[in-house]
Amino acid sequence: MTSPTLHINQLVCGYKNPVVRAEDFRFEPGTCTGIFGDNGSGKSTFLRTLAGLQPPLSGSILLDKKGLDELSHKERARKISFLTSQSPSPHGLTGRQVAAMGRLAHTGTWARPRKTDRDHIDKALELTSTLSLAEKRMSEMSDGERKRVMLAQCLAQDSQIILLDEPFAFLDARAKNAIHRLLVDIAIEQRKTIILSTHEIGISPPLLHYCLLIDRGKLHHSDAAGVVRHFA
Amino acid sequence: MQRLSKKTLLMVSIVVIGLMCFAGLLVGTGSIGFGQVWKALWDGSDATVTFIVRESRWPRTMVAGLAGAGLAMAGLMMQTFFKNELAGPSVLGVSSGASMGVALVMLAGAGSSWVAGQWAVVSGAVAGAMAVLWLVLAVSRIFQEQGSLLIFGLMLSFVLGALVSVMQAGAEAWRIKSFVQWGMGSFDVRTGHETWWVGGALVVAALIALSTLKWYNAFLLGNENARSLGAPLDRVRGSMLLSAGLLTGVITAFCGPVAFIGLAVPHLARGFFRTSDHEVIFPSVLLIGAAIGMFCDLIVRAEFFGMQLPLNAVTSLVGAPIIIWVIVRNAKMKSLL
């Protein structure tokens, strides 16, 4: 089985007015790509469009030559997971319950987990060091702990493409490093396609395979030096 | 340990419902002893007692339980939908919408025969409830603050209430009397019909909700998150609103705008089970709602002060302290929703 490549072509993202244009980009399995840009430059809009949560104004998004808009909700969720930048707080749910939602696209009407589902949940909790939070309620967690649980949910989804909007927000320096290295490892070892947006121009560019920069409404190829120069 | 206590609480609520059912057959106007009721259930030797127990008290108890469960479920759907603990049929104006529909039928006068009238009242109530739900939904997209939405719902209730009193002012005396009586709320039913109507609405609404229940927890994480997990958002939201509107409409048509049960019961369920996981909360809301409905009806039938108290007064007296307890508790610790 060949892993799908994410291919975008002449994409224009935005709500009513175009915010970001991206001409021709391919995201291959086994790579971790960072999207950089000023506040309000459209990083979230771009990722939401790739995640299929917002229709593009024009252009195409192909998943292994199949249009993203041709997939059902569930099919899409099995192929693409998305960590939003918001920190939700469903107070009465435990860490495990939240992480387990990553399997909803894989289970039937009654959401009965099979063994593979439980294995994915356990593994996601372990990778994100949230096993100790499994029985803790979201209301009792810190912002950083909640973020890690949401990341566990994202990984439990076991999708080929993983999109993360500001995954390092709320994390302390050590957790930032650990999570970043984890994401790169996952991309390489599990042949996933990871795309993340971040403001961490210090720690992030050296770890990433590719750096893209949104500048004046356009997505460009860049590199660590280019990103630093942009923000200088 | 936690699983055991859930099971225990489930058993307790089933036993409580059973006891309420039996108490429902015992309590009422005219002193009928335990032995007589028991006999009336199994053989019909005493015709009068048998009639009272089987044709009056039993359907009334059933309607109280079914309507209690239905209103509680409508409340849960609305609280999850709006991600707001203070949402409920009687808060966001949905009951008022149903009342408006009923007022149009009862006061403006549609349908002279009883059956046609019944259909008209039910359709009016369901249409009114749905209309308000869609209006509140449309407005909820404008308001970022949930507090504003509640105020909007409250204002909508006042406006609809005002329109209803304008209609009352212009209606004939007998129509006003029956409308006012209806407005006080009652689980007292004249025929066995109501049991089927309310029971049917409850089953249909529960099936609609169950078809999308697995996504409700994800819904608590926000729309964006639920969608990226694969939730068919429009279908999930539609099924929540449809089941809430159907239940509120049908129950309001037969029992009047019953206050507080829909608002209070989900809080009791979350408080008892210490979770907002719908897999636990959904069934427990139905059970607790049934028990509370029958309990409130028992208080009505116990005839304090030598008369049957209005149902709405009883549900408010039972429900309001629960809401106050929730607000006080939330001031001390974070909510569960």
XYZ file of C-alpha atoms in Angstrom:
569
model
C 0.000 0.000 0.000
C 1.387 3.373 -0.938
C 0.871 6.133 1.556
C -1.143 9.042 0.204
C 0.620 12.245 -0.644
C -1.047 15.501 0.160
C -0.929 17.648 -2.920
C -2.265 21.198 -3.105
C -2.584 23.106 -6.311
C -3.447 26.779 -6.925
C -5.141 26.864 -3.537
C -6.802 30.018 -2.266
C -7.931 29.895 1.389
C -10.112 32.364 3.222
C -13.625 33.016 4.467
C -14.963 35.567 2.007
C -11.767 37.300 1.005
C -8.632 35.389 0.089
C -6.203 35.163 3.016
C -3.559 32.710 1.830
C -2.565 31.584 -1.664
C -0.503 28.444 -2.173
C 0.558 27.488 -5.663
C 1.937 23.963 -5.812
C 3.019 22.014 -2.737
C 3.413 18.308 -2.024
C 3.660 16.902 1.482
C 5.289 13.487 1.516
C 5.051 10.677 4.107
C 7.910 10.642 6.587
C 8.256 14.420 6.714
C 7.491 17.052 9.306
C 6.792 20.514 7.891
C 6.456 23.781 9.810
C 4.320 26.728 8.728
C 5.541 30.113 9.947
C 4.044 33.549 9.672
C 3.048 36.640 11.587
C -0.034 36.730 13.785
C -3.085 36.866 11.555
C -1.119 35.833 8.481
C -3.509 32.942 7.909
C -1.677 29.912 9.340
C -4.834 28.623 11.021
C -6.972 29.322 7.962
C -4.529 27.378 5.819
C -4.461 24.383 8.203
C -8.237 24.387 8.643
C -8.596 24.299 4.865
C -6.173 21.374 4.608
C -8.120 19.625 7.391
C -11.288 19.881 5.329
C -13.018 22.026 7.938
C -13.312 25.017 5.636
C -13.854 24.854 1.879
C -11.157 26.548 -0.210
C -12.176 29.596 -2.218
C -10.580 27.957 -5.226
C -7.935 25.396 -6.129
C -7.629 21.762 -5.196
C -6.467 19.577 -2.310
C -5.693 16.025 -3.370
C -5.118 13.083 -1.088
C -3.293 10.546 -3.220
C -5.041 11.923 -6.294
C -8.478 11.922 -4.667
C -10.173 15.234 -3.900
C -10.539 16.049 -0.202
C -14.135 17.158 -0.774
C -15.066 13.719 -2.146
C -14.511 12.040 1.223
C -17.244 11.494 3.816
C -16.789 12.963 7.299
C -15.602 9.657 8.671
C -13.323 8.807 5.741
C -11.697 12.204 6.061
C -11.199 11.786 9.819
C -9.472 8.437 9.243
C -6.989 10.124 6.903
C -6.500 13.525 8.496
C -6.379 14.503 12.152
C -6.279 18.088 13.296
C -5.201 19.578 16.602
C -7.003 22.904 16.981
C -5.349 25.848 18.652
C -8.261 26.244 21.048
C -8.014 24.586 24.415
C -11.417 23.061 25.066
C -12.423 22.078 28.559
C -15.075 19.389 28.741
C -14.817 19.464 32.504
C -16.545 16.228 33.374
C -14.530 13.987 31.034
C -11.323 12.162 31.909
C -8.086 12.188 29.950
C -8.727 8.694 28.630
C -12.278 9.531 27.552
C -11.004 12.534 25.602
C -8.141 10.598 24.014
C -10.532 7.757 23.128
C -12.577 10.139 20.971
C -9.747 9.873 18.453
C -11.190 6.454 17.617
C -14.740 7.673 16.881
C -14.131 7.669 13.135
C -13.050 4.025 13.355
C -15.894 2.614 15.473
C -19.545 1.890 14.729
C -22.757 3.568 15.863
C -22.299 2.595 19.511
C -18.615 3.564 19.631
C -17.709 0.160 21.114
C -13.897 0.027 21.105
C -12.200 -3.093 19.771
C -8.784 -4.226 20.892
C -6.984 -2.271 18.143
C -8.823 0.859 19.279
C -7.764 0.353 22.891
C -4.183 -0.296 21.780
C -4.094 2.942 19.813
C -5.472 4.873 22.787
C -2.948 3.341 25.206
C -0.088 4.002 22.835
C -1.157 7.615 22.268
C -1.398 8.189 26.019
C 2.016 6.638 26.520
C 3.712 8.644 23.741
C 2.360 11.937 25.044
C 3.194 10.998 28.686
C -0.447 11.331 29.673
C -1.011 7.848 31.112
C -0.954 9.446 34.561
C -3.735 11.807 33.429
C -5.943 9.025 32.063
C -8.314 8.999 35.024
C -7.988 12.694 35.837
C -10.812 15.040 34.853
C -10.070 17.740 32.293
C -11.236 20.334 34.830
C -8.432 19.309 37.180
C -5.670 19.614 34.576
C -3.361 22.509 33.746
C -3.449 24.067 30.259
C -0.311 22.183 29.288
C -1.721 18.858 30.496
C -4.917 19.464 28.532
C -2.890 20.234 25.426
C -1.024 16.927 25.767
C -4.315 15.029 26.173
C -5.651 16.677 23.015
C -2.456 15.641 21.248
C -3.022 12.088 22.466
C -6.502 12.239 20.923
C -4.972 13.398 17.655
C -2.448 10.529 17.630
C -5.060 7.949 18.622
C -6.892 8.869 15.432
C -3.996 7.128 13.641
C -4.386 9.146 10.471
C -1.848 9.340 7.669
C -1.824 13.119 7.786
C -1.511 14.972 11.084
C -2.141 18.722 11.157
C -1.350 20.692 14.298
C -2.212 24.327 14.917
C 0.166 25.735 17.526
C 0.885 22.406 19.239
C 3.466 23.946 21.568
C 1.284 26.669 23.062
C 0.898 26.394 26.855
C 3.808 23.919 27.113
C 6.932 24.573 29.173
C 10.332 24.541 27.471
C 11.080 20.914 28.289
C 7.671 19.707 27.105
C 8.007 21.774 23.928
C 11.242 20.025 23.070
C 9.932 16.595 24.009
C 6.709 16.955 22.016
C 8.525 18.396 19.025
C 10.996 15.515 18.948
C 8.125 13.075 19.380
C 6.311 14.514 16.352
C 9.419 14.306 14.167
C 10.037 10.728 15.333
C 6.456 9.751 14.537
C 6.740 11.277 11.083
C 9.886 9.321 10.329
C 9.186 6.006 12.051
C 5.501 5.667 11.194
C 5.847 7.347 7.769
C 3.275 10.017 8.667
C 2.841 13.378 6.990
C 2.976 16.030 9.699
C 2.299 19.728 9.146
C 2.338 22.130 12.073
C 2.103 25.865 12.599
C 4.175 27.508 15.276
C 5.799 30.675 16.557
C 8.763 28.772 18.020
C 11.399 30.126 15.627
C 14.096 29.198 18.119
C 13.609 25.488 18.697
C 11.446 24.485 15.767
C 13.259 25.115 12.428
C 16.328 22.936 13.176
C 14.086 19.975 13.979
C 11.804 20.272 10.964
C 12.338 18.763 7.533
C 10.783 21.714 5.722
C 9.925 25.277 6.645
C 7.187 27.172 4.841
C 6.529 30.842 5.365
C 3.338 32.784 4.815
C 4.357 36.252 3.724
C 2.004 38.896 2.333
C -0.761 36.373 1.743
C 1.375 33.842 -0.050
C 2.895 30.528 1.025
C 6.624 30.257 0.209
C 9.309 27.615 0.584
C 11.826 28.782 3.134
C 14.413 27.441 5.579
C 15.565 28.004 9.162
C 17.583 31.063 8.210
C 14.768 32.478 6.097
C 12.296 32.105 8.948
C 14.607 33.827 11.423
C 15.273 36.604 8.929
C 11.558 37.136 8.400
C 10.917 37.667 12.087
C 14.100 39.707 12.684
C -14.946 0.668 42.302
C -16.288 3.438 40.138
C -18.104 0.980 37.896
C -19.673 -0.707 40.914
C -21.051 2.544 42.243
C -22.541 3.339 38.813
C -24.275 -0.021 38.786
C -25.497 0.492 42.326
C -26.910 3.894 41.482
C -28.584 2.421 38.402
C -30.204 -0.277 40.515
C -31.242 2.292 43.114
C -32.929 4.480 40.501
C -34.799 1.517 39.037
C -36.006 0.491 42.498
C -37.016 4.102 43.216
C -38.991 4.239 39.961
C -40.732 0.978 40.868
C -41.649 2.359 44.284
C -42.867 5.620 42.739
C -45.036 3.655 40.329
C -46.674 1.771 43.156
C -47.023 4.889 45.287
C -48.662 6.476 42.247
C -51.374 3.853 42.440
C -51.854 4.313 46.198
C -51.998 8.088 46.521
C -54.958 10.104 45.359
C -58.439 11.381 46.097
C -60.543 8.912 48.061
C -58.906 6.498 50.465
C -58.180 3.228 48.749
C -56.126 0.836 50.861
C -53.044 -1.087 49.880
C -54.991 -4.370 49.751
C -57.695 -2.941 47.511
C -55.145 -1.521 45.070
C -53.276 -4.815 44.988
C -56.534 -6.661 44.282
C -57.559 -4.183 41.602
C -54.308 -4.850 39.799
C -54.776 -8.597 39.581
C -58.546 -9.155 39.533
C -61.263 -6.649 38.843
C -63.839 -7.704 41.462
C -64.427 -4.169 42.799
C -65.405 -2.260 39.678
C -65.085 1.276 41.084
C -61.664 0.730 42.662
C -60.456 -1.142 39.584
C -61.574 1.721 37.361
C -59.824 4.338 39.521
C -56.593 2.334 39.722
C -56.409 1.098 36.145
C -58.026 3.920 34.185
C -57.073 6.968 36.223
C -54.102 6.450 38.526
C -52.088 4.096 36.324
C -52.138 6.257 33.159
C -51.502 9.358 35.254
C -48.470 7.733 36.869
C -47.229 6.576 33.489
C -47.613 10.040 31.959
C -45.820 11.609 34.943
C -42.892 9.214 34.518
C -42.730 9.436 30.723
C -43.110 13.219 30.661
C -40.497 13.595 33.413
C -38.060 11.436 31.446
C -38.873 13.286 28.214
C -38.438 16.784 29.640
C -35.197 15.728 31.305
C -33.922 14.370 28.012
C -34.938 17.556 26.188
C -33.002 19.495 28.830
C -29.896 17.353 28.346
C -30.037 17.755 24.568
C -30.277 21.521 24.904
C -27.520 21.776 27.509
C -25.175 19.736 25.320
C -26.223 21.578 22.171
C -25.613 25.031 23.617
C -22.786 23.829 25.874
C -24.548 25.749 28.573
C -25.561 24.426 31.953
C -28.491 26.792 32.241
C -30.102 25.801 28.964
C -33.426 23.998 29.179
C -36.882 23.962 27.639
C -38.286 26.460 30.129
C -35.255 28.779 30.009
C -34.582 29.384 26.329
C -38.216 30.092 25.537
C -38.936 26.700 23.985
C -41.780 25.947 26.385
C -43.115 29.448 25.714
C -42.988 28.721 22.010
C -44.994 25.567 22.596
C -47.426 27.532 24.789
C -47.815 30.106 22.045
C -48.699 27.318 19.614
C -51.220 25.902 22.061
C -52.678 29.349 22.761
C -53.231 29.913 19.061
C -55.188 26.692 18.939
C -57.033 26.878 22.262
C -57.730 30.624 22.441
C -58.093 31.521 18.797
C -60.022 28.282 18.469
C -59.177 25.607 15.977
C -60.832 22.212 15.840
C -64.198 21.727 17.514
C -64.161 17.969 18.000
C -61.869 16.585 20.700
C -59.682 14.418 18.470
C -59.163 17.109 15.850
C -58.508 19.537 18.696
C -55.940 17.202 20.204
C -54.076 16.925 16.917
C -54.211 20.669 16.484
C -52.919 21.305 20.015
C -50.035 18.853 19.582
C -49.062 20.205 16.173
C -49.298 23.759 17.447
C -47.078 22.978 20.423
C -44.451 21.078 18.396
C -44.388 23.790 15.719
C -44.042 26.492 18.377
C -41.222 24.653 20.169
C -39.325 23.993 16.930
C -39.744 27.586 15.729
C -38.241 28.944 18.949
C -35.399 26.394 18.849
C -34.440 27.412 15.321
C -34.692 31.077 16.202
C -32.473 30.608 19.263
C -30.056 28.602 17.119
C -29.899 31.333 14.499
C -29.309 33.969 17.145
C -26.705 31.819 18.941
C -24.436 32.274 15.924
C -24.460 36.035 16.482
C -23.743 35.918 20.216
C -20.319 34.821 21.302
C -21.325 35.057 24.950
C -23.591 32.311 26.219
C -24.975 34.712 28.821
C -26.420 36.907 26.068
C -28.119 33.870 24.565
C -29.841 33.072 27.852
C -31.012 36.672 28.150
C -32.304 36.464 24.570
C -34.231 33.290 25.439
C -35.622 34.931 28.547
C -36.744 37.996 26.598
C -38.298 35.750 23.974
C -40.269 34.039 26.759
C -41.536 37.410 27.955
C -42.546 38.505 24.473
C -44.364 35.241 23.774
C -45.979 35.422 27.222
C -47.160 38.953 26.462
C -48.628 37.868 23.121
C -50.403 35.015 24.875
C -51.963 37.386 27.419
C -53.080 39.681 24.612
C -54.786 36.688 23.039
C -56.291 35.788 26.414
C -57.739 39.268 26.805
C -59.637 38.844 23.579
C -60.833 35.277 24.096
C -64.111 33.927 25.417
C -64.313 33.116 29.142
C -64.520 29.313 28.839
C -61.518 29.217 26.540
C -59.515 31.351 28.995
C -60.383 29.050 31.880
C -59.260 25.905 30.099
C -56.100 27.625 28.877
C -55.193 28.882 32.353
C -55.779 25.426 33.796
C -53.580 23.922 31.115
C -50.923 26.541 31.884
C -50.647 25.408 35.505
C -49.436 22.058 34.253
C -50.779 18.662 35.160
C -50.053 15.005 34.600
C -53.752 14.301 35.154
C -54.955 12.649 31.988
C -58.493 12.044 30.880
C -57.892 9.148 28.535
C -55.232 6.528 27.908
C -54.352 8.447 24.727
C -51.830 10.688 26.407
C -49.709 7.790 27.577
C -49.263 6.680 23.974
C -48.609 10.174 22.682
C -45.994 10.984 25.319
C -44.524 7.480 25.291
C -44.363 7.512 21.498
C -42.664 10.911 21.415
C -40.160 9.700 24.013
C -39.306 6.564 22.015
C -38.982 8.446 18.716
C -36.891 11.215 20.292
C -34.667 8.689 22.077
C -34.076 6.808 18.814
C -33.213 10.056 17.036
C -30.775 10.944 19.818
C -29.266 7.453 19.994
C -28.450 7.547 16.279
C -25.888 10.276 16.933
C -25.189 9.771 20.664
C -21.603 8.665 20.153
C -20.661 12.153 18.961
C -22.149 14.068 21.908
C -19.015 13.881 24.062
C -16.936 15.140 21.142
C -19.439 17.968 20.816
C -18.403 19.161 24.292
C -14.918 19.772 22.836
C -16.313 22.328 20.422
C -17.666 22.145 16.880
C -14.278 22.385 15.215
C -12.873 19.503 17.194
C -15.952 17.345 16.740
C -15.758 17.815 12.981
C -12.088 16.921 12.778
C -12.909 13.728 14.698
C -15.329 12.863 11.900
C -18.643 14.023 13.377
C -21.374 14.733 10.808
C -22.055 18.049 12.509
C -25.305 18.991 10.821
C -26.818 15.577 11.491
C -25.711 15.625 15.148
C -27.018 19.133 15.753
C -30.201 18.384 13.843
C -30.943 15.278 15.880
C -30.384 17.127 19.162
C -32.744 19.956 18.211
C -35.324 17.662 16.650
C -35.552 15.411 19.704
C -35.626 18.369 22.121
C -38.313 20.153 20.086
C -40.450 17.056 19.616
C -40.375 16.178 23.335
C -40.995 19.713 24.567
C -43.804 20.191 22.073
C -45.695 16.967 22.713
C -45.286 17.040 26.489
C -46.232 20.708 26.701
C -49.337 20.018 24.619
C -50.632 17.439 27.094
C -49.149 18.457 30.425
C -48.735 22.212 30.082
C -45.472 24.146 30.201
C -43.858 22.164 33.012
C -40.985 24.149 34.495
C -37.595 23.152 35.835
C -37.565 19.352 35.275
C -35.681 19.706 31.980
C -33.258 22.159 33.507
C -32.608 20.424 36.824
C -32.420 16.700 36.065
C -29.237 16.729 33.908
C -27.517 18.478 36.815
C -28.651 15.802 39.229
C -27.349 13.123 36.852
C -23.963 14.807 36.409
C -23.775 15.386 40.142
C -24.616 11.771 41.074
C -22.288 10.148 38.574
C -19.564 12.799 38.645
C -19.160 12.824 34.872
C -20.502 14.464 31.734
C -19.975 11.310 29.648
C -23.194 10.912 27.669
C -22.990 7.146 27.698
C -23.685 7.387 31.436
C -25.649 10.631 31.579
C -28.157 9.868 28.815
C -29.717 6.762 30.423
C -29.492 8.207 33.919
C -31.255 11.403 32.856
C -34.162 9.284 31.601
C -34.343 7.319 34.868
C -33.937 10.292 37.200
C -36.357 12.330 35.080
C -38.997 9.611 35.362
C -38.522 9.395 39.133
C -38.687 13.197 39.592
C -41.770 13.452 37.365
C -43.613 10.829 39.397
C -42.379 12.336 42.664
C -43.702 15.787 41.731
C -47.028 14.272 40.717
C -47.240 12.454 44.059
C -46.855 15.775 45.870
C -49.617 17.216 43.695
C -51.878 14.273 44.486
C -51.104 14.262 48.184
C -53.411 17.313 48.323
C -51.582 19.527 50.774
C -53.784 22.382 52.048
C -56.789 20.310 51.022
C -56.315 20.813 47.280
C -54.231 19.568 44.412
C -51.338 21.993 44.072
C -50.553 23.232 40.562
C -47.872 20.990 39.049
C -45.782 23.965 37.965
C -45.638 25.254 41.509
C -44.411 21.843 42.702
C -41.761 21.391 39.981
C -40.491 24.913 40.644
C -40.300 24.259 44.383
C -38.401 21.019 43.737
C -36.294 22.249 40.790
C -35.235 25.747 41.761
C -33.267 24.627 44.860
C -31.377 22.165 42.635
C -30.368 24.983 40.285
C -29.332 27.155 43.224
C -27.263 24.252 44.510
C -25.574 23.967 41.096
C -24.723 27.666 41.009
C -23.364 27.612 44.555
C -21.335 24.487 43.810
C -19.974 26.040 40.604
C -18.859 29.051 42.570
C -16.729 26.678 44.630
C -15.503 24.321 41.909
C -15.530 24.077 38.155
C -18.619 22.769 36.423
C -18.807 19.379 34.782
C -19.981 20.515 31.368
